[in-house]
Coordinates of C-alpha atoms in Angstrom, one line a residue:
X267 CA -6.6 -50.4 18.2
X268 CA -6.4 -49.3 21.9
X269 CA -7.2 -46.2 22.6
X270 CA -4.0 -46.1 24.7
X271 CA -2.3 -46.1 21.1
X272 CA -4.7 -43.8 19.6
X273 CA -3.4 -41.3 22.2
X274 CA -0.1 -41.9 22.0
X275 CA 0.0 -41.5 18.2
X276 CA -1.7 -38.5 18.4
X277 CA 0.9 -36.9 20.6
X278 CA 3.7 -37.9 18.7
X279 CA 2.5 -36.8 15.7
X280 CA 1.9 -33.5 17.8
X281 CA 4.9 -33.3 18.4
X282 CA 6.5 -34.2 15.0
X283 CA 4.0 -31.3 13.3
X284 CA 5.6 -28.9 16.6
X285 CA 9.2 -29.7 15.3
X286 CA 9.1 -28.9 11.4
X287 CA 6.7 -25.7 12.9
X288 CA 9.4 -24.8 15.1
X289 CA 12.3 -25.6 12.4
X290 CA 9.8 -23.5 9.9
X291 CA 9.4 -20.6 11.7
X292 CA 13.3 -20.5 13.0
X293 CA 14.1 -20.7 9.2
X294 CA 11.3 -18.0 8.4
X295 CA 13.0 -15.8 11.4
X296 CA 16.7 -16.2 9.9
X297 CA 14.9 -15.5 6.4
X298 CA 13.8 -12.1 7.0
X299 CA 15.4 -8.7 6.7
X300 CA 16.9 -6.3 9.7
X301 CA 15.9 -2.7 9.0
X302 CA 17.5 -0.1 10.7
X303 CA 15.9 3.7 10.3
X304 CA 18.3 6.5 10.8
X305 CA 16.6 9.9 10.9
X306 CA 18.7 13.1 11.1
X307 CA 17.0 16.6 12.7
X308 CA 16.7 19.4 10.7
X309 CA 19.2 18.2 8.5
X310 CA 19.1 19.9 5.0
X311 CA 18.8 17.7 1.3
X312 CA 22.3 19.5 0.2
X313 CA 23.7 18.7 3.7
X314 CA 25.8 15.9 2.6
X315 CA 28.5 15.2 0.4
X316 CA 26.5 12.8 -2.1
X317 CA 23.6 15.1 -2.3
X318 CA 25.7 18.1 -3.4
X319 CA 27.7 19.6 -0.4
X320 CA 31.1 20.6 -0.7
X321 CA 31.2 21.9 2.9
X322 CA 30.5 18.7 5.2
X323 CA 32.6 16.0 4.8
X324 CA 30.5 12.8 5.1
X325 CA 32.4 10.1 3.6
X326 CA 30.4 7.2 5.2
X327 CA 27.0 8.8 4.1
X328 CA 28.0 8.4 0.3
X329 CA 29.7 5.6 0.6
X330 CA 26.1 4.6 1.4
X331 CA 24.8 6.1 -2.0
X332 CA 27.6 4.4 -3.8
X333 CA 26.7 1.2 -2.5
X334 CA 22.7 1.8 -2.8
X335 CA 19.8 3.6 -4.2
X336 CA 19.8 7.5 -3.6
X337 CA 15.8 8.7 -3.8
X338 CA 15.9 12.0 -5.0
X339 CA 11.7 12.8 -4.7
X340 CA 12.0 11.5 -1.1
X341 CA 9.1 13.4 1.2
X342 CA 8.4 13.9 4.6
X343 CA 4.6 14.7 5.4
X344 CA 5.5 17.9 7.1
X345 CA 8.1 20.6 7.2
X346 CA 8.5 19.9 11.3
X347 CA 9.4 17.3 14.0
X348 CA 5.8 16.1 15.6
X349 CA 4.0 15.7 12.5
X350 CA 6.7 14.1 10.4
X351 CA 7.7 11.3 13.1
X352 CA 4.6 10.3 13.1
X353 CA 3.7 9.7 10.1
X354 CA 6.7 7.6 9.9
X355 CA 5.7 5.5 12.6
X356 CA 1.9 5.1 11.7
X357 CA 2.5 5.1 7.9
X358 CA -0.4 7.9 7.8
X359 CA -1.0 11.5 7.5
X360 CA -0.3 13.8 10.7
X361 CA -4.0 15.2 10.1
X362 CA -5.4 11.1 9.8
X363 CA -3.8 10.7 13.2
X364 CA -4.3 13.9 14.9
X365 CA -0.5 14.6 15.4
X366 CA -0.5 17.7 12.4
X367 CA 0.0 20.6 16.0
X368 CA 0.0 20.3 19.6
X369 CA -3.6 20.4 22.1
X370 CA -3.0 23.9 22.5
X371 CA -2.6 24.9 18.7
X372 CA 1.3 24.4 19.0
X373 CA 3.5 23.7 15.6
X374 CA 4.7 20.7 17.9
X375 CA 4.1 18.8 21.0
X376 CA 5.4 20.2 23.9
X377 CA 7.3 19.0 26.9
X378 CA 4.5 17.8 30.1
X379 CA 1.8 18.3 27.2
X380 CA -1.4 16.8 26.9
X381 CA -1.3 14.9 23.3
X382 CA 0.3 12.0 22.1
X383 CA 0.7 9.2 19.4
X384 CA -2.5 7.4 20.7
X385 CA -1.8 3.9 22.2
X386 CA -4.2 2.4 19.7
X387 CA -2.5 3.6 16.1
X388 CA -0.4 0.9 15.0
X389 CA 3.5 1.8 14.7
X390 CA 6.0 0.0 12.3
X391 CA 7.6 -1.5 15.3
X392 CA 4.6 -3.0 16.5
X393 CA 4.3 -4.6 13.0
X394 CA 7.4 -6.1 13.1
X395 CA 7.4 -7.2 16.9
X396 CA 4.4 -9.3 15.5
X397 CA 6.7 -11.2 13.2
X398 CA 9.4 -12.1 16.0
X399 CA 11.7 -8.8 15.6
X400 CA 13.3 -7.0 18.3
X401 CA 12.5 -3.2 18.4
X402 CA 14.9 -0.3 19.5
X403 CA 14.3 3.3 19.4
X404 CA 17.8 5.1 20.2
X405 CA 17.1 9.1 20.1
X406 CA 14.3 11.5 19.7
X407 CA 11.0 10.8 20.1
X408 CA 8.9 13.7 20.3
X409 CA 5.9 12.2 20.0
X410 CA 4.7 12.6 23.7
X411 CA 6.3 12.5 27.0
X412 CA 3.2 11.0 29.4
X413 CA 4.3 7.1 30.2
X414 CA 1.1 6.1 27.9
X415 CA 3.1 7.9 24.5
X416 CA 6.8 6.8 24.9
X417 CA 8.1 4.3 22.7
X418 CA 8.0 1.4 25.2
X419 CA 4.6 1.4 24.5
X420 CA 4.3 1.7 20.9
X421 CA 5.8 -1.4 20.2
X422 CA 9.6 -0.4 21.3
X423 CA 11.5 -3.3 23.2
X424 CA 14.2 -0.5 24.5
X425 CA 14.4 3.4 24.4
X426 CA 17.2 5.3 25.4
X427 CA 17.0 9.1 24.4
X428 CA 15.3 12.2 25.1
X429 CA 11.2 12.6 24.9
X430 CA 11.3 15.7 22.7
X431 CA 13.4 18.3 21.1
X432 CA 17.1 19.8 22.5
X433 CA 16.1 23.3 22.2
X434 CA 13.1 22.3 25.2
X435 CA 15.2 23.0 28.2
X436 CA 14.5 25.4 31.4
X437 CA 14.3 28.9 30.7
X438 CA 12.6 32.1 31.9
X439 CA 8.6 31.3 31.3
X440 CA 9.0 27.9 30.6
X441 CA 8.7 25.6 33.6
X442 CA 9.7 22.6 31.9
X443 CA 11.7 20.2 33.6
X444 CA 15.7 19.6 32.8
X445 CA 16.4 17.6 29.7
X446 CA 16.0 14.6 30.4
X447 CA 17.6 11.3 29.2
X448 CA 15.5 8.5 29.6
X449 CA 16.0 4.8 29.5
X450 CA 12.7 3.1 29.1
X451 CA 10.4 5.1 31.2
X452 CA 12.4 6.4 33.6
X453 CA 15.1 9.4 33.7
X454 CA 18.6 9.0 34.1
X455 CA 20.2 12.0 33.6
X456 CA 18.5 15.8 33.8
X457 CA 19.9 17.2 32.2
X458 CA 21.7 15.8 29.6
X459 CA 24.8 16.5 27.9
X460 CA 23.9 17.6 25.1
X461 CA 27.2 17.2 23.2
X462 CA 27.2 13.5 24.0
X463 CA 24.4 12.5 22.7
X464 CA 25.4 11.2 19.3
X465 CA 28.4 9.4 20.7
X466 CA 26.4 7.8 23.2
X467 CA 23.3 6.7 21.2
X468 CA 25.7 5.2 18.4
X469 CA 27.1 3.5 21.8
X470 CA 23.5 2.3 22.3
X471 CA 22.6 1.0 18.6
X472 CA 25.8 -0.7 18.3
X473 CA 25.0 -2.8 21.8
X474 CA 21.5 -3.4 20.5
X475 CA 22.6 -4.9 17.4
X476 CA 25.1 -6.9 18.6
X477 CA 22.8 -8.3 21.4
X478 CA 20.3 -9.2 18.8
X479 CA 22.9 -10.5 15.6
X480 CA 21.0 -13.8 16.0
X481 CA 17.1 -12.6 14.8
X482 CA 15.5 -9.9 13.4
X483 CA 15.9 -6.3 14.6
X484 CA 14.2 -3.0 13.7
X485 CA 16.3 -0.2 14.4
X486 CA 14.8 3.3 14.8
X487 CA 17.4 5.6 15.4
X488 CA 16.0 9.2 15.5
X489 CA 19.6 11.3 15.9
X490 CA 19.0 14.8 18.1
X491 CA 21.2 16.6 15.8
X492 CA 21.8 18.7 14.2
X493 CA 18.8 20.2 15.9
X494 CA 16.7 22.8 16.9
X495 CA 19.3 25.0 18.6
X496 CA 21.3 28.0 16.3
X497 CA 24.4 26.0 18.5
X498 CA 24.0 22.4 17.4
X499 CA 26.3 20.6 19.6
X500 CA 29.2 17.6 19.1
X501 CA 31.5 15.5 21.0
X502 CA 35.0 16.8 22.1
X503 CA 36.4 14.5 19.0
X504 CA 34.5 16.3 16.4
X505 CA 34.0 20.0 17.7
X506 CA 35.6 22.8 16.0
X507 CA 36.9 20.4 13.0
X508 CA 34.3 21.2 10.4
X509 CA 34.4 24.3 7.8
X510 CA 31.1 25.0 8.9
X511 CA 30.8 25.9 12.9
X512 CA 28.8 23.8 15.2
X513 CA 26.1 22.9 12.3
X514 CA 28.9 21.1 10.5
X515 CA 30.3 19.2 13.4
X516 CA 27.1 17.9 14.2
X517 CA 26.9 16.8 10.4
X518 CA 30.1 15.3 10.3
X519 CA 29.4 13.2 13.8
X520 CA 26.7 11.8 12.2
X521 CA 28.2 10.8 9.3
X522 CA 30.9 8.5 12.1
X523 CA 27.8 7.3 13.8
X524 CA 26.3 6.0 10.1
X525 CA 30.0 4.3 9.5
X526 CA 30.1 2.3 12.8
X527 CA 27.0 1.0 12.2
X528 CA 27.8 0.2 9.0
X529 CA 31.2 -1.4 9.9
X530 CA 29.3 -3.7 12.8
X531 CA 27.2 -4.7 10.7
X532 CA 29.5 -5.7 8.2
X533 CA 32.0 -7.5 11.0
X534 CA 28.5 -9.6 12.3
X535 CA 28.1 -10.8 8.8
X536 CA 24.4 -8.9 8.8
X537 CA 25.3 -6.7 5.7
X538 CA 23.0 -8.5 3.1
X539 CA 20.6 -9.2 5.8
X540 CA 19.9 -5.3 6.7
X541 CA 18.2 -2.6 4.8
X542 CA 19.5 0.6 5.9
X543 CA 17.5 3.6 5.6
X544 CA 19.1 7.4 5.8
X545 CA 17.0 10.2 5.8
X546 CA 15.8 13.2 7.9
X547 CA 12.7 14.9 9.4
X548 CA 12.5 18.0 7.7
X549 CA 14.7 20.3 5.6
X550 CA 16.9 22.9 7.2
X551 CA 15.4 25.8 8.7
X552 CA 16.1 29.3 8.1
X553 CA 19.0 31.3 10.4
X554 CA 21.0 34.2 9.6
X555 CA 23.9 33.2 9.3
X556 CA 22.7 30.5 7.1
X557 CA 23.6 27.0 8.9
X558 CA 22.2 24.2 7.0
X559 CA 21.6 23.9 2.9
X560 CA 18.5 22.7 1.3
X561 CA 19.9 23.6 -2.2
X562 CA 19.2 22.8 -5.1
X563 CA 15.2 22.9 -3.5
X564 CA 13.6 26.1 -3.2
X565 CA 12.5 27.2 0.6
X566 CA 13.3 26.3 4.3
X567 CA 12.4 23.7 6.6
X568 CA 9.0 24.5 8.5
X569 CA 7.6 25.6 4.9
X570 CA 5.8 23.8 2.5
X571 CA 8.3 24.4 0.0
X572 CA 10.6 21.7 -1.4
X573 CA 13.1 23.0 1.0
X574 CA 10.8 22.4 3.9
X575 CA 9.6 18.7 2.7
X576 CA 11.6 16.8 0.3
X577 CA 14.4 14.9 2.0
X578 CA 17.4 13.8 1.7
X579 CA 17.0 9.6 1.6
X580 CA 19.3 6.8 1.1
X581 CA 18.8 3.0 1.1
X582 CA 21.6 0.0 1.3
X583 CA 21.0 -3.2 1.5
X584 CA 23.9 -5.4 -0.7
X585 CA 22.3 -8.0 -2.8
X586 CA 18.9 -6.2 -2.8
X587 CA 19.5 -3.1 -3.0
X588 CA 21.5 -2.0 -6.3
X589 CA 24.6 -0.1 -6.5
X590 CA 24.8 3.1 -7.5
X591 CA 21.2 3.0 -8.2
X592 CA 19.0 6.7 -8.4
X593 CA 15.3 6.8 -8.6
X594 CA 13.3 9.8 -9.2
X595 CA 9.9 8.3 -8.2
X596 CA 8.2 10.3 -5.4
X597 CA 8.3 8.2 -2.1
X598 CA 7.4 9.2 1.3
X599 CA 8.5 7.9 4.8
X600 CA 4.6 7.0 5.0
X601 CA 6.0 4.3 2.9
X602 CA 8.2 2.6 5.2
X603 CA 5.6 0.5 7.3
X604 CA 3.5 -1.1 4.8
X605 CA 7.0 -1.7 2.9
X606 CA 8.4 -3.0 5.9
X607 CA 5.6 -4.7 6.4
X608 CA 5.4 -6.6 3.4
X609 CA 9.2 -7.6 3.2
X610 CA 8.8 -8.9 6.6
X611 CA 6.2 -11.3 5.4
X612 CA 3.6 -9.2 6.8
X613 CA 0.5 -6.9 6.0
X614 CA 0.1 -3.1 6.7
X615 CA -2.7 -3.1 9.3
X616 CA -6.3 -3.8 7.1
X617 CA -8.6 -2.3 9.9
X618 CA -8.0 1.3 9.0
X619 CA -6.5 3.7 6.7
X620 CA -2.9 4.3 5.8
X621 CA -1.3 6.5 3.2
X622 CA 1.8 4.8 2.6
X623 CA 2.3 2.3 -0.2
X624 CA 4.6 -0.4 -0.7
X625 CA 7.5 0.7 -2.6
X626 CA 9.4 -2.6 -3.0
X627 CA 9.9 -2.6 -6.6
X628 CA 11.1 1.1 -6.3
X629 CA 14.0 -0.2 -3.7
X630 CA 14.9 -3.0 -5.1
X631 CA 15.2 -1.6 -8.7
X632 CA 12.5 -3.0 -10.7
X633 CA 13.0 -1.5 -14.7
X634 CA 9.5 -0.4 -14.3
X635 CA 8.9 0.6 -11.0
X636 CA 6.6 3.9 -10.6
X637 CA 5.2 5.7 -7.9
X638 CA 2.3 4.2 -6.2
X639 CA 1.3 7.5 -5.1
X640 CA -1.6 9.6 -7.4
X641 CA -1.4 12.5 -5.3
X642 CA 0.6 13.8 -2.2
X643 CA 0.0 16.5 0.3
X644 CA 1.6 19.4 1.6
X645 CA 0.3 20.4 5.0
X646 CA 1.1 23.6 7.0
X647 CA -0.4 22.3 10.9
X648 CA -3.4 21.8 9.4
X649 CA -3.9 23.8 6.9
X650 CA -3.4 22.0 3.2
X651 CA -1.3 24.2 1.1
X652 CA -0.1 22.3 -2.1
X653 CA -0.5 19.2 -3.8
X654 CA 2.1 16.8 -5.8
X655 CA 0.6 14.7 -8.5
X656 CA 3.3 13.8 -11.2
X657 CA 6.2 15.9 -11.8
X658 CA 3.6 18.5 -11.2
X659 CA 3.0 21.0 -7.6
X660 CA 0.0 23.3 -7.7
X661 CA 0.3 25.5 -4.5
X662 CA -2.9 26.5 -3.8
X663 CA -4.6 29.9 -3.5
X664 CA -5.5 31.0 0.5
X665 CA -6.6 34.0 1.7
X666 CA -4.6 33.2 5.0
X667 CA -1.6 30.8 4.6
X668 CA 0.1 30.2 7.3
X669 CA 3.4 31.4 7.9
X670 CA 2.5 34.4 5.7
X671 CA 1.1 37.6 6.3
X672 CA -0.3 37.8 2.5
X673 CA -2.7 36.0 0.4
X674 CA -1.5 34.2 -2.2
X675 CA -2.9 32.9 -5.5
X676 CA -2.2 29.3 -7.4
X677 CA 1.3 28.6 -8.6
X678 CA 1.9 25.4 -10.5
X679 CA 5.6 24.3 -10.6
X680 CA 7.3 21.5 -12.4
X681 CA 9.4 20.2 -9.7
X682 CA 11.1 17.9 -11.7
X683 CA 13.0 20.0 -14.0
X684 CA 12.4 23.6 -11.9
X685 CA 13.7 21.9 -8.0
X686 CA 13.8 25.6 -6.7
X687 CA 9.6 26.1 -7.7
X688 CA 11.0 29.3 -9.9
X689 CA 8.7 29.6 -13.0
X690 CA 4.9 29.9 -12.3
X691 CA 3.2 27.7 -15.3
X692 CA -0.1 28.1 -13.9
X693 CA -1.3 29.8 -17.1
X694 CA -0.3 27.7 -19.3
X695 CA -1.6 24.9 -17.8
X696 CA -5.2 25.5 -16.3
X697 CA -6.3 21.8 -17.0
X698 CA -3.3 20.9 -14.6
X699 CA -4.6 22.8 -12.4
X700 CA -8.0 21.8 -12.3
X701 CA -6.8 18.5 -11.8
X702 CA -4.4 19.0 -8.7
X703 CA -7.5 21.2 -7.6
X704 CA -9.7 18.2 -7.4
X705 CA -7.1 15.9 -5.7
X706 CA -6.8 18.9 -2.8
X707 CA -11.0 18.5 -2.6
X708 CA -10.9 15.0 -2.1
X709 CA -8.2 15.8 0.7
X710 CA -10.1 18.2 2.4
X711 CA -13.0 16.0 2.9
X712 CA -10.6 13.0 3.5
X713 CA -8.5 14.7 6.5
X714 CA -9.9 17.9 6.4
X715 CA -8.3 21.5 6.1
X716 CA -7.9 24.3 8.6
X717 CA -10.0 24.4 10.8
X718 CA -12.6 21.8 8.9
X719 CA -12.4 18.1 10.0
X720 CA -12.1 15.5 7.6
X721 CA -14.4 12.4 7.6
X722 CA -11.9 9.9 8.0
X723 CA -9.4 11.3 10.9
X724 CA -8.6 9.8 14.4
X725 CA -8.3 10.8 17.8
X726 CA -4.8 11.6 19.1
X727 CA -4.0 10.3 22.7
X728 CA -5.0 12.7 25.6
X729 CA -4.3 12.9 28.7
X730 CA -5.8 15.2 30.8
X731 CA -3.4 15.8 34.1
X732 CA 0.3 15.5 32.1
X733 CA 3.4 15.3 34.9
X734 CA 6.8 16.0 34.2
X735 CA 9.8 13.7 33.2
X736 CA 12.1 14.1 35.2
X737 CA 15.0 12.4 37.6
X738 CA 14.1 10.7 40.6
X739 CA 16.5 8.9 43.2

């Protein structure tokens, strides 16, 4: 046999093993699941109509529930913006990554601050851009404005949104720049309109998902509002038309922007292909007059109370996703990437540690699904103020809590039956507490506690010389 031959065969058979690849992996690609995250700001758990409110009407939001799974023990790792988003993003603890307060002590990062995500942690979208998806983050970031921390390079195909909160505009003491709307790494607009935000970053998803109908998409869509303002703010279309001032506007713009995504979604034929997840960053915070509702939960958002860290969460995904479904199991948004992950036909990243667990079975209804998680932790900056373990909270004694002027001793609650942490059992049940005592020791020397490192933290990015963001032309 010529070697001619030999060659020849050997490329075509090349090229025959290249073909059912390529056919493979375009199957694989059509196979796999669009996620799209939608993440509310300072919205409340008894903010919307299917967890209990009777003042915001909301009907796309529980037409979600009634076509999905409602988690009821739904957490956030932190009762405030920084900290929360990114554990979402890195599937880990703000104190593992360094993201639990700003470089100057601040409850969150700051515009033209030093700190960031760091370029090295892993995000979800970073994951899934692995696996052939295209990535969109459309809103809030807030986890660093220096070119080095925005989303376009942490995995994130296209940003459009604004680098930090809406209440961090110019005034008296504060040097920071304009608002600023930025797509990708540039400004363009300072400062924004604030009231058009919602509109226009429904505008934006709804583009992105039609430009990618053909392969899979992660959609991270951090909404502004309603906010960190005591004025939360909404288009001309919905301002003034709720029973509950500018909070409820916002609350019922949000609830449009989650029914035209739903609708394109289900006019590209992408409903059973999409897992839609609903939730928010924190609970509501305290104003006078009260604004947003975090009942039946006990506490505020900023807190490490119920109120401050158990969420509102819903999940649709027709065909996968059951009906009507409710699940008690406690789940966190640290949960999302290795889940993500894994339905993606993917791993969670091996070379370090992440706290999140997969919660397939939980979404997709399994009779016996249970939580994966032993123990979960209630962080005040960095200061670790109460463990979950079961239906069971222990808030732990400290000379000097934050956010209080007082010590305070143990208090167990059964957060299952008593949602407003009530009734003290603490007494009756000193082997529970011992218990949930020695799950907060191994925490301490995992991430570490006030002002105590933990052995198994990472750096946050740096950057030494920050510059604003701001428009240039």
């Amino acid at each position: 046999m010529s070697q001619a031959y030999l060659i020849r065969g050997t490329a075509a058979l090349f090229a025959v093993l290249l073909f059912f690849a390529g056919n493979s992996a375009v199957t694989h690609a059509a196979d796999k699941p669009n996620f799209i995250v939608i993440y509310c700001d300072n919205l409340g758990y008894g903010d919307i109509g299917c967890f209990g409110s009777t003042q915001h009407r909301t009907p796309n939001i529980d037409r979600m529930a009634a076509e999905g799974l409602k988690l009821t023990s739904f957490y956030v790792s932190s009762g405030v913006c920084t900290p929360s988003r990114a554990s979402l993003m890195t599937g880990c603890y703000p104190r593992r990554v360094n993201l639990h307060e700003s470089a100057k002590g601040g409850i969150v990062l700051r515009p033209v601050g030093q700190r960031g995500l760091h370029p090295d942690e892993i995000t979800i979208a970073e994951v899934l851009k692995q696996q052939g998806y295209a990535t969109a983050c459309i809103g809030k970031w807030h986890l660093g404005d220096q070119p080095q921390f925005l989303p376009t390079r942490q995995g994130f195909d296209r940003y459009f949104g604004i680098p930090y909160s809406d209440d961090m505009t110019q005034r008296p003491g504060q040097p920071w720049p304009p608002l600023p709307l930025m797509e990708g790494e540039k400004v363009i607009e300072a400062p924004v309109d604030r009231n058009t935000l919602t509109k226009r970053y429904t505008e934006a998803a709804v583009e992105f998902i039609e430009q990618n109908r053909d392969r899979p998409f992660f959609l991270y869509l951090p909404h502004a509002m309603p906010g960190s303002t005591r004025e939360p703010f909404a288009s001309e279309a919905f301002s003034g038309k709720s029973a509950n001032g500018a909070y409820g506007d916002s609350v019922e713009e949000i609830d449009w922007s989650t029914g035209e995504i739903l609708e394109t979604l289900k006019e590209l034929g992408l409903d059973e292909r999409t897992m839609v997840i609903w939730t928010s960053d924190n609970g509501a915070p305290r104003r006078n007059p009260p604004q947003g509702s975090n009942q039946p939960l006990g506490g505020w958002g900023y807190t490490t109370q119920e109120g401050g860290m158990r969420v509102p969460c819903l999940v649709r995904q027709p065909g996968t996703v059951p009906a009507g479904a409710v699940s008690d199991e406690l789940c966190t948004t640290m949960d999302l990437l290795p889940t993500f992950a894994k339905l993606s036909g993917s791993f969670a990243p091996e070379n370090r540690i992440i706290d999140g667990k997969d919660i397939t079975p939980i979404l997709v209804g399994d009779d016996d699904a249970k939580s994966p998680h032993e123990a979960f932790y209630y962080y005040q900056r960095g200061q670790l103020q109460a463990v979950r373990s079961g239906k069971w909270k222990l808030h732990l004694a400290l000379p000097k809590p934050r956010g209080k002027k007082q010590p305070r001793t143990f208090a167990l609650y059964d957060v299952v039956a008593d949602l407003g942490e009530t009734t003290d059992l603490a007494d009756k049940h000193p082997g529970i507490v011992k218990k949930l005592q020695r799950f907060a020791e191994a925490a301490r020397k995992d991430l570490g506690d006030e002002g105590h490192p933990g052995k198994n933290q990472r750096a946050a990015g740096h950057e030494p010389h920050p510059t604003p963001r701001e428009l240039t032309r």
